[in-house]
Amino acid sequence: MLVDAGRQVVMPDLRGFGDSDKHQVDGQYDAVAQGRSVLGLIDELGLDRPVLVGYDIGSRIAQAIAKAQPDALGGLVVAPPLPGIGTRVFGERAQAEFWYQPFHKLLVVEELIDGRPDAVRAYLLHFWTHWSGPGFEPELDQLVEKYSVPGAFTASINWYRAGAGAVAASVAEVVPEPARRIGVRTSVVWPEFDPLFPREWSDRLDDFFSDVTLRFVDGVGHFAPLEYPEVLAEEVLRLG
């Protein structure tokens, strides 16, 4: 839809994911460091104030870029996680979902999963079926192939080992002064069936964004680009 509307689409693999580098380098996997790489790509490609789209980890990185260099962007289209969770992340329901984030910090994860295709498939299948909306059927073969390469799974969880997960971010969350809120025009799309981020957690967006709209998307789950790409495209076109 974006290409048909005459928009250029760039889809980089973030550090540690997909076909990106998988160097085990401390300090290069949090939102700020990942954001520097995305900004470098924007500059290298000569993009003129693009609209950034992100969900999950990509959402957090897009928000970090909007804080650091708002003038470099024309807008944000982001799905959860969003700020405003606060201490609600410690609730019983939330902790039943976020167990994987402290788990990823344990070295035993590498022994149990890294480089083992069957274990990678079983682990990914849990999340892709549990976090998705009704009727969504994940295609995992390509993911399993990429993340079964020795070292690839470990690289993909370095985000959490850098202390950048939603739990850690929520613990450190501070409501900014109005002048320090994200001022980039922002569209938040919030799915109906995401067990990690219930819709009632969308109630504090105005504390963190000065120009934000909220759109609820029914019938879908966590995996925004695959479950509701047309909604993302509509919001990009609206902002750009």
PDB file of C-alpha atoms in Angstrom:
ATOM      1  CA  MET A   1       0.000   0.000   0.000  1.00  0.00           C
ATOM      2  CA  LEU A   2       2.809   2.412   0.822  1.00  0.00           C
ATOM      3  CA  VAL A   3       4.689   1.592  -2.363  1.00  0.00           C
ATOM      4  CA  ASP A   4       1.485   1.911  -4.373  1.00  0.00           C
ATOM      5  CA  ALA A   5       0.994   5.352  -2.812  1.00  0.00           C
ATOM      6  CA  GLY A   6       4.428   6.445  -4.000  1.00  0.00           C
ATOM      7  CA  ARG A   7       6.216   6.063  -0.667  1.00  0.00           C
ATOM      8  CA  GLN A   8       9.668   4.542  -0.299  1.00  0.00           C
ATOM      9  CA  VAL A   9       9.810   1.800   2.330  1.00  0.00           C
ATOM     10  CA  VAL A  10      13.051   0.907   4.145  1.00  0.00           C
ATOM     11  CA  MET A  11      13.022  -2.093   6.500  1.00  0.00           C
ATOM     12  CA  PRO A  12      16.348  -2.498   8.319  1.00  0.00           C
ATOM     13  CA  ASP A  13      17.176  -5.441  10.543  1.00  0.00           C
ATOM     14  CA  LEU A  14      18.014  -4.056  13.970  1.00  0.00           C
ATOM     15  CA  ARG A  15      21.293  -5.055  15.563  1.00  0.00           C
ATOM     16  CA  GLY A  16      21.119  -8.663  16.716  1.00  0.00           C
ATOM     17  CA  PHE A  17      18.074  -9.518  14.593  1.00  0.00           C
ATOM     18  CA  GLY A  18      17.507 -11.002  11.146  1.00  0.00           C
ATOM     19  CA  ASP A  19      20.574 -10.667   8.935  1.00  0.00           C
ATOM     20  CA  SER A  20      22.194  -7.877  10.955  1.00  0.00           C
ATOM     21  CA  ASP A  21      25.557  -8.128  12.676  1.00  0.00           C
ATOM     22  CA  LYS A  22      25.557 -10.289  15.793  1.00  0.00           C
ATOM     23  CA  HIS A  23      28.656  -9.032  17.548  1.00  0.00           C
ATOM     24  CA  GLN A  24      28.634  -9.654  21.290  1.00  0.00           C
ATOM     25  CA  VAL A  25      29.563  -6.079  22.192  1.00  0.00           C
ATOM     26  CA  ASP A  26      28.420  -4.540  25.453  1.00  0.00           C
ATOM     27  CA  GLY A  27      26.636  -1.216  25.252  1.00  0.00           C
ATOM     28  CA  GLN A  28      25.429  -1.556  21.651  1.00  0.00           C
ATOM     29  CA  TYR A  29      22.039  -3.191  22.115  1.00  0.00           C
ATOM     30  CA  ASP A  30      19.960  -0.728  24.124  1.00  0.00           C
ATOM     31  CA  ALA A  31      17.475   1.735  22.626  1.00  0.00           C
ATOM     32  CA  VAL A  32      19.902   4.656  22.471  1.00  0.00           C
ATOM     33  CA  ALA A  33      22.647   2.681  20.714  1.00  0.00           C
ATOM     34  CA  GLN A  34      20.200   1.045  18.312  1.00  0.00           C
ATOM     35  CA  GLY A  35      18.729   4.474  17.622  1.00  0.00           C
ATOM     36  CA  ARG A  36      22.139   5.859  16.648  1.00  0.00           C
ATOM     37  CA  SER A  37      22.438   3.126  14.037  1.00  0.00           C
ATOM     38  CA  VAL A  38      18.991   3.898  12.598  1.00  0.00           C
ATOM     39  CA  LEU A  39      19.816   7.601  12.470  1.00  0.00           C
ATOM     40  CA  GLY A  40      23.053   6.737  10.702  1.00  0.00           C
ATOM     41  CA  LEU A  41      21.080   4.764   8.128  1.00  0.00           C
ATOM     42  CA  ILE A  42      18.647   7.652   7.615  1.00  0.00           C
ATOM     43  CA  ASP A  43      21.600   9.946   6.980  1.00  0.00           C
ATOM     44  CA  GLU A  44      23.387   7.475   4.710  1.00  0.00           C
ATOM     45  CA  LEU A  45      20.292   6.976   2.560  1.00  0.00           C
ATOM     46  CA  GLY A  46      19.556  10.694   2.472  1.00  0.00           C
ATOM     47  CA  LEU A  47      16.013  10.257   3.769  1.00  0.00           C
ATOM     48  CA  ASP A  48      14.146  13.504   4.367  1.00  0.00           C
ATOM     49  CA  ARG A  49      12.343  13.378   7.722  1.00  0.00           C
ATOM     50  CA  PRO A  50      10.892   9.877   7.327  1.00  0.00           C
ATOM     51  CA  VAL A  51       7.975   8.492   9.291  1.00  0.00           C
ATOM     52  CA  LEU A  52       9.344   5.786  11.595  1.00  0.00           C
ATOM     53  CA  VAL A  53       7.217   2.704  12.180  1.00  0.00           C
ATOM     54  CA  GLY A  54       7.910   0.328  15.038  1.00  0.00           C
ATOM     55  CA  TYR A  55       6.367  -2.286  17.257  1.00  0.00           C
ATOM     56  CA  ASP A  56       7.788  -4.112  20.253  1.00  0.00           C
ATOM     57  CA  ILE A  57      11.537  -3.400  20.349  1.00  0.00           C
ATOM     58  CA  GLY A  58      11.255  -1.247  17.238  1.00  0.00           C
ATOM     59  CA  SER A  59       8.686   0.928  18.992  1.00  0.00           C
ATOM     60  CA  ARG A  60      11.038   1.645  21.873  1.00  0.00           C
ATOM     61  CA  ILE A  61      13.887   2.456  19.489  1.00  0.00           C
ATOM     62  CA  ALA A  62      11.686   4.776  17.435  1.00  0.00           C
ATOM     63  CA  GLN A  63      10.690   6.612  20.605  1.00  0.00           C
ATOM     64  CA  ALA A  64      14.348   6.953  21.635  1.00  0.00           C
ATOM     65  CA  ILE A  65      15.145   8.497  18.242  1.00  0.00           C
ATOM     66  CA  ALA A  66      12.218  10.913  18.567  1.00  0.00           C
ATOM     67  CA  LYS A  67      13.596  12.053  21.922  1.00  0.00           C
ATOM     68  CA  ALA A  68      17.178  12.390  20.712  1.00  0.00           C
ATOM     69  CA  GLN A  69      16.655  14.003  17.300  1.00  0.00           C
ATOM     70  CA  PRO A  70      13.025  15.013  16.759  1.00  0.00           C
ATOM     71  CA  ASP A  71      13.907  17.251  13.801  1.00  0.00           C
ATOM     72  CA  ALA A  72      15.138  14.195  11.884  1.00  0.00           C
ATOM     73  CA  LEU A  73      11.641  12.687  11.750  1.00  0.00           C
ATOM     74  CA  GLY A  74       8.365  13.480  10.070  1.00  0.00           C
ATOM     75  CA  GLY A  75       6.310  11.301  12.389  1.00  0.00           C
ATOM     76  CA  LEU A  76       6.016   8.110  14.409  1.00  0.00           C
ATOM     77  CA  VAL A  77       3.639   5.188  13.983  1.00  0.00           C
ATOM     78  CA  VAL A  78       4.152   2.872  16.935  1.00  0.00           C
ATOM     79  CA  ALA A  79       2.484  -0.054  18.634  1.00  0.00           C
ATOM     80  CA  PRO A  80       3.140  -1.110  22.248  1.00  0.00           C
ATOM     81  CA  PRO A  81       5.207  -0.918  24.318  1.00  0.00           C
ATOM     82  CA  LEU A  82       4.507   2.713  25.151  1.00  0.00           C
ATOM     83  CA  PRO A  83       5.389   4.701  28.261  1.00  0.00           C
ATOM     84  CA  GLY A  84       2.817   4.983  31.014  1.00  0.00           C
ATOM     85  CA  ILE A  85       2.944   1.376  32.202  1.00  0.00           C
ATOM     86  CA  GLY A  86       4.700   2.320  35.421  1.00  0.00           C
ATOM     87  CA  THR A  87       4.329   0.012  38.381  1.00  0.00           C
ATOM     88  CA  ARG A  88       1.449  -1.839  36.731  1.00  0.00           C
ATOM     89  CA  VAL A  89       4.128  -4.062  35.199  1.00  0.00           C
ATOM     90  CA  PHE A  90       4.518  -5.650  38.643  1.00  0.00           C
ATOM     91  CA  GLY A  91       0.913  -6.848  38.749  1.00  0.00           C
ATOM     92  CA  GLU A  92       0.268 -10.573  38.884  1.00  0.00           C
ATOM     93  CA  ARG A  93      -1.251 -10.687  35.404  1.00  0.00           C
ATOM     94  CA  ALA A  94       1.648  -8.757  33.885  1.00  0.00           C
ATOM     95  CA  GLN A  95       4.358 -10.782  35.584  1.00  0.00           C
ATOM     96  CA  ALA A  96       2.800 -13.984  34.267  1.00  0.00           C
ATOM     97  CA  GLU A  97       3.533 -12.639  30.783  1.00  0.00           C
ATOM     98  CA  PHE A  98       6.880 -10.883  31.268  1.00  0.00           C
ATOM     99  CA  TRP A  99       8.737 -13.854  32.792  1.00  0.00           C
ATOM    100  CA  TYR A 100      10.879 -14.201  29.661  1.00  0.00           C
ATOM    101  CA  GLN A 101      12.672 -10.893  30.217  1.00  0.00           C
ATOM    102  CA  PRO A 102      14.561 -11.898  33.390  1.00  0.00           C
ATOM    103  CA  PHE A 103      14.934 -15.400  31.915  1.00  0.00           C
ATOM    104  CA  HIS A 104      16.813 -13.941  28.947  1.00  0.00           C
ATOM    105  CA  LYS A 105      19.450 -12.563  31.290  1.00  0.00           C
ATOM    106  CA  LEU A 106      20.461 -16.033  32.490  1.00  0.00           C
ATOM    107  CA  LEU A 107      23.385 -17.809  30.831  1.00  0.00           C
ATOM    108  CA  VAL A 108      21.426 -21.068  30.922  1.00  0.00           C
ATOM    109  CA  VAL A 109      19.314 -19.694  28.067  1.00  0.00           C
ATOM    110  CA  GLU A 110      22.252 -20.192  25.720  1.00  0.00           C
ATOM    111  CA  GLU A 111      22.695 -23.801  26.867  1.00  0.00           C
ATOM    112  CA  LEU A 112      19.015 -24.603  26.473  1.00  0.00           C
ATOM    113  CA  ILE A 113      18.190 -22.816  23.212  1.00  0.00           C
ATOM    114  CA  ASP A 114      21.082 -21.272  21.257  1.00  0.00           C
ATOM    115  CA  GLY A 115      22.128 -23.289  18.208  1.00  0.00           C
ATOM    116  CA  ARG A 116      19.390 -25.912  18.704  1.00  0.00           C
ATOM    117  CA  PRO A 117      16.750 -25.711  15.948  1.00  0.00           C
ATOM    118  CA  ASP A 118      14.123 -27.782  17.782  1.00  0.00           C
ATOM    119  CA  ALA A 119      14.468 -25.674  20.923  1.00  0.00           C
ATOM    120  CA  VAL A 120      14.383 -22.418  18.929  1.00  0.00           C
ATOM    121  CA  ARG A 121      11.211 -23.548  17.155  1.00  0.00           C
ATOM    122  CA  ALA A 122       9.463 -24.586  20.364  1.00  0.00           C
ATOM    123  CA  TYR A 123      10.424 -21.348  22.091  1.00  0.00           C
ATOM    124  CA  LEU A 124       9.321 -19.095  19.235  1.00  0.00           C
ATOM    125  CA  LEU A 125       6.120 -21.063  18.722  1.00  0.00           C
ATOM    126  CA  HIS A 126       5.049 -20.325  22.292  1.00  0.00           C
ATOM    127  CA  PHE A 127       5.231 -16.559  21.765  1.00  0.00           C
ATOM    128  CA  TRP A 128       3.941 -16.441  18.204  1.00  0.00           C
ATOM    129  CA  THR A 129       0.820 -18.382  19.113  1.00  0.00           C
ATOM    130  CA  HIS A 130       0.231 -16.899  22.573  1.00  0.00           C
ATOM    131  CA  TRP A 131       0.704 -13.242  21.604  1.00  0.00           C
ATOM    132  CA  SER A 132      -1.126 -13.247  18.276  1.00  0.00           C
ATOM    133  CA  GLY A 133      -4.785 -12.613  17.554  1.00  0.00           C
ATOM    134  CA  PRO A 134      -7.450 -15.228  16.774  1.00  0.00           C
ATOM    135  CA  GLY A 135      -6.865 -17.183  13.588  1.00  0.00           C
ATOM    136  CA  PHE A 136      -3.301 -15.980  13.046  1.00  0.00           C
ATOM    137  CA  GLU A 137      -1.056 -18.792  11.810  1.00  0.00           C
ATOM    138  CA  PRO A 138       2.649 -17.977  12.130  1.00  0.00           C
ATOM    139  CA  GLU A 139       5.130 -19.144   9.519  1.00  0.00           C
ATOM    140  CA  LEU A 140       8.187 -19.995  11.559  1.00  0.00           C
ATOM    141  CA  ASP A 141      10.453 -21.835   9.129  1.00  0.00           C
ATOM    142  CA  GLN A 142      12.413 -18.745   8.081  1.00  0.00           C
ATOM    143  CA  LEU A 143      12.697 -17.494  11.651  1.00  0.00           C
ATOM    144  CA  VAL A 144      13.901 -20.850  12.907  1.00  0.00           C
ATOM    145  CA  GLU A 145      16.484 -21.002  10.136  1.00  0.00           C
ATOM    146  CA  LYS A 146      17.874 -17.563  10.990  1.00  0.00           C
ATOM    147  CA  TYR A 147      17.855 -17.911  14.766  1.00  0.00           C
ATOM    148  CA  SER A 148      19.168 -21.474  14.921  1.00  0.00           C
ATOM    149  CA  VAL A 149      22.607 -20.412  13.682  1.00  0.00           C
ATOM    150  CA  PRO A 150      24.973 -20.646  16.682  1.00  0.00           C
ATOM    151  CA  GLY A 151      25.102 -17.257  18.372  1.00  0.00           C
ATOM    152  CA  ALA A 152      22.047 -15.863  16.596  1.00  0.00           C
ATOM    153  CA  PHE A 153      19.541 -16.525  19.365  1.00  0.00           C
ATOM    154  CA  THR A 154      21.885 -15.073  21.966  1.00  0.00           C
ATOM    155  CA  ALA A 155      22.356 -11.931  19.882  1.00  0.00           C
ATOM    156  CA  SER A 156      18.584 -11.517  19.624  1.00  0.00           C
ATOM    157  CA  ILE A 157      18.185 -11.404  23.427  1.00  0.00           C
ATOM    158  CA  ASN A 158      21.028  -8.952  24.012  1.00  0.00           C
ATOM    159  CA  TRP A 159      18.352  -6.227  24.030  1.00  0.00           C
ATOM    160  CA  TYR A 160      17.153  -7.627  27.367  1.00  0.00           C
ATOM    161  CA  ARG A 161      20.650  -8.216  28.648  1.00  0.00           C
ATOM    162  CA  ALA A 162      21.317  -4.528  28.015  1.00  0.00           C
ATOM    163  CA  GLY A 163      18.491  -3.700  30.433  1.00  0.00           C
ATOM    164  CA  ALA A 164      16.226  -2.402  27.688  1.00  0.00           C
ATOM    165  CA  GLY A 165      13.174  -4.626  28.179  1.00  0.00           C
ATOM    166  CA  ALA A 166       9.724  -3.273  29.011  1.00  0.00           C
ATOM    167  CA  VAL A 167       9.990  -4.244  32.679  1.00  0.00           C
ATOM    168  CA  ALA A 168      13.295  -2.421  33.153  1.00  0.00           C
ATOM    169  CA  ALA A 169      12.027   0.606  31.224  1.00  0.00           C
ATOM    170  CA  SER A 170       8.828   0.777  33.263  1.00  0.00           C
ATOM    171  CA  VAL A 171      10.728   0.605  36.542  1.00  0.00           C
ATOM    172  CA  ALA A 172      12.857   3.584  35.491  1.00  0.00           C
ATOM    173  CA  GLU A 173       9.949   5.533  34.026  1.00  0.00           C
ATOM    174  CA  VAL A 174       9.700   9.215  34.981  1.00  0.00           C
ATOM    175  CA  VAL A 175       6.972  11.533  33.702  1.00  0.00           C
ATOM    176  CA  PRO A 176       8.767  14.315  31.820  1.00  0.00           C
ATOM    177  CA  GLU A 177       8.094  18.007  32.061  1.00  0.00           C
ATOM    178  CA  PRO A 178       5.719  19.160  29.285  1.00  0.00           C
ATOM    179  CA  ALA A 179       8.571  20.706  27.303  1.00  0.00           C
ATOM    180  CA  ARG A 180      10.449  17.392  27.312  1.00  0.00           C
ATOM    181  CA  ARG A 181       7.625  15.214  26.028  1.00  0.00           C
ATOM    182  CA  ILE A 182       8.050  13.598  22.620  1.00  0.00           C
ATOM    183  CA  GLY A 183       6.934  16.344  20.242  1.00  0.00           C
ATOM    184  CA  VAL A 184       7.080  14.405  16.976  1.00  0.00           C
ATOM    185  CA  ARG A 185       3.609  13.776  15.561  1.00  0.00           C
ATOM    186  CA  THR A 186       2.781  10.307  16.793  1.00  0.00           C
ATOM    187  CA  SER A 187       0.137   7.742  15.947  1.00  0.00           C
ATOM    188  CA  VAL A 188      -0.225   4.935  18.469  1.00  0.00           C
ATOM    189  CA  VAL A 189      -1.955   1.796  17.219  1.00  0.00           C
ATOM    190  CA  TRP A 190      -3.049  -0.525  20.008  1.00  0.00           C
ATOM    191  CA  PRO A 191      -4.217  -4.077  19.232  1.00  0.00           C
ATOM    192  CA  GLU A 192      -7.066  -5.858  20.967  1.00  0.00           C
ATOM    193  CA  PHE A 193      -5.408  -9.194  21.736  1.00  0.00           C
ATOM    194  CA  ASP A 194      -1.968  -8.458  23.143  1.00  0.00           C
ATOM    195  CA  PRO A 195      -1.558 -10.157  26.541  1.00  0.00           C
ATOM    196  CA  LEU A 196       1.551  -8.103  27.266  1.00  0.00           C
ATOM    197  CA  PHE A 197      -0.055  -4.686  26.856  1.00  0.00           C
ATOM    198  CA  PRO A 198      -3.766  -4.467  27.746  1.00  0.00           C
ATOM    199  CA  ARG A 199      -5.643  -1.507  26.333  1.00  0.00           C
ATOM    200  CA  GLU A 200      -6.178   0.106  29.717  1.00  0.00           C
ATOM    201  CA  TRP A 201      -2.440   0.834  29.720  1.00  0.00           C
ATOM    202  CA  SER A 202      -3.004   3.406  26.976  1.00  0.00           C
ATOM    203  CA  ASP A 203      -4.432   5.902  29.461  1.00  0.00           C
ATOM    204  CA  ARG A 204      -1.256   7.965  30.070  1.00  0.00           C
ATOM    205  CA  LEU A 205       0.033   8.691  26.570  1.00  0.00           C
ATOM    206  CA  ASP A 206      -0.540  12.435  26.981  1.00  0.00           C
ATOM    207  CA  ASP A 207       1.954  12.428  29.868  1.00  0.00           C
ATOM    208  CA  PHE A 208       4.737  11.454  27.467  1.00  0.00           C
ATOM    209  CA  PHE A 209       3.688  12.764  24.026  1.00  0.00           C
ATOM    210  CA  SER A 210       2.613  16.299  23.131  1.00  0.00           C
ATOM    211  CA  ASP A 211       1.041  15.441  19.756  1.00  0.00           C
ATOM    212  CA  VAL A 212      -0.391  11.914  19.847  1.00  0.00           C
ATOM    213  CA  THR A 213      -3.436  10.101  18.518  1.00  0.00           C
ATOM    214  CA  LEU A 214      -4.577   6.666  19.661  1.00  0.00           C
ATOM    215  CA  ARG A 215      -6.188   4.119  17.373  1.00  0.00           C
ATOM    216  CA  PHE A 216      -7.511   0.812  18.704  1.00  0.00           C
ATOM    217  CA  VAL A 217      -7.220  -2.080  16.244  1.00  0.00           C
ATOM    218  CA  ASP A 218      -9.731  -4.867  16.836  1.00  0.00           C
ATOM    219  CA  GLY A 219      -9.300  -8.584  16.237  1.00  0.00           C
ATOM    220  CA  VAL A 220      -5.497  -8.612  16.141  1.00  0.00           C
ATOM    221  CA  GLY A 221      -2.592  -9.315  18.461  1.00  0.00           C
ATOM    222  CA  HIS A 222       0.971  -8.267  19.116  1.00  0.00           C
ATOM    223  CA  PHE A 223       2.621  -8.754  15.720  1.00  0.00           C
ATOM    224  CA  ALA A 224       1.694  -5.482  14.053  1.00  0.00           C
ATOM    225  CA  PRO A 225       3.435  -5.709  10.636  1.00  0.00           C
ATOM    226  CA  LEU A 226       2.017  -9.163   9.972  1.00  0.00           C
ATOM    227  CA  GLU A 227      -1.390  -8.903  11.606  1.00  0.00           C
ATOM    228  CA  TYR A 228      -2.484  -5.410  10.579  1.00  0.00           C
ATOM    229  CA  PRO A 229      -0.051  -3.944   8.020  1.00  0.00           C
ATOM    230  CA  GLU A 230      -2.814  -2.006   6.282  1.00  0.00           C
ATOM    231  CA  VAL A 231      -3.504  -0.035   9.467  1.00  0.00           C
ATOM    232  CA  LEU A 232       0.168   0.868   9.803  1.00  0.00           C
ATOM    233  CA  ALA A 233       0.202   1.988   6.173  1.00  0.00           C
ATOM    234  CA  GLU A 234      -2.893   4.136   6.651  1.00  0.00           C
ATOM    235  CA  GLU A 235      -1.315   5.881   9.621  1.00  0.00           C
ATOM    236  CA  VAL A 236       1.958   6.468   7.777  1.00  0.00           C
ATOM    237  CA  LEU A 237       0.078   8.060   4.897  1.00  0.00           C
ATOM    238  CA  ARG A 238      -1.934  10.198   7.316  1.00  0.00           C
ATOM    239  CA  LEU A 239       1.238  11.555   8.916  1.00  0.00           C
ATOM    240  CA  GLY A 240       3.387  11.734   5.821  1.00  0.00           C
TER     241      GLY A 240
END
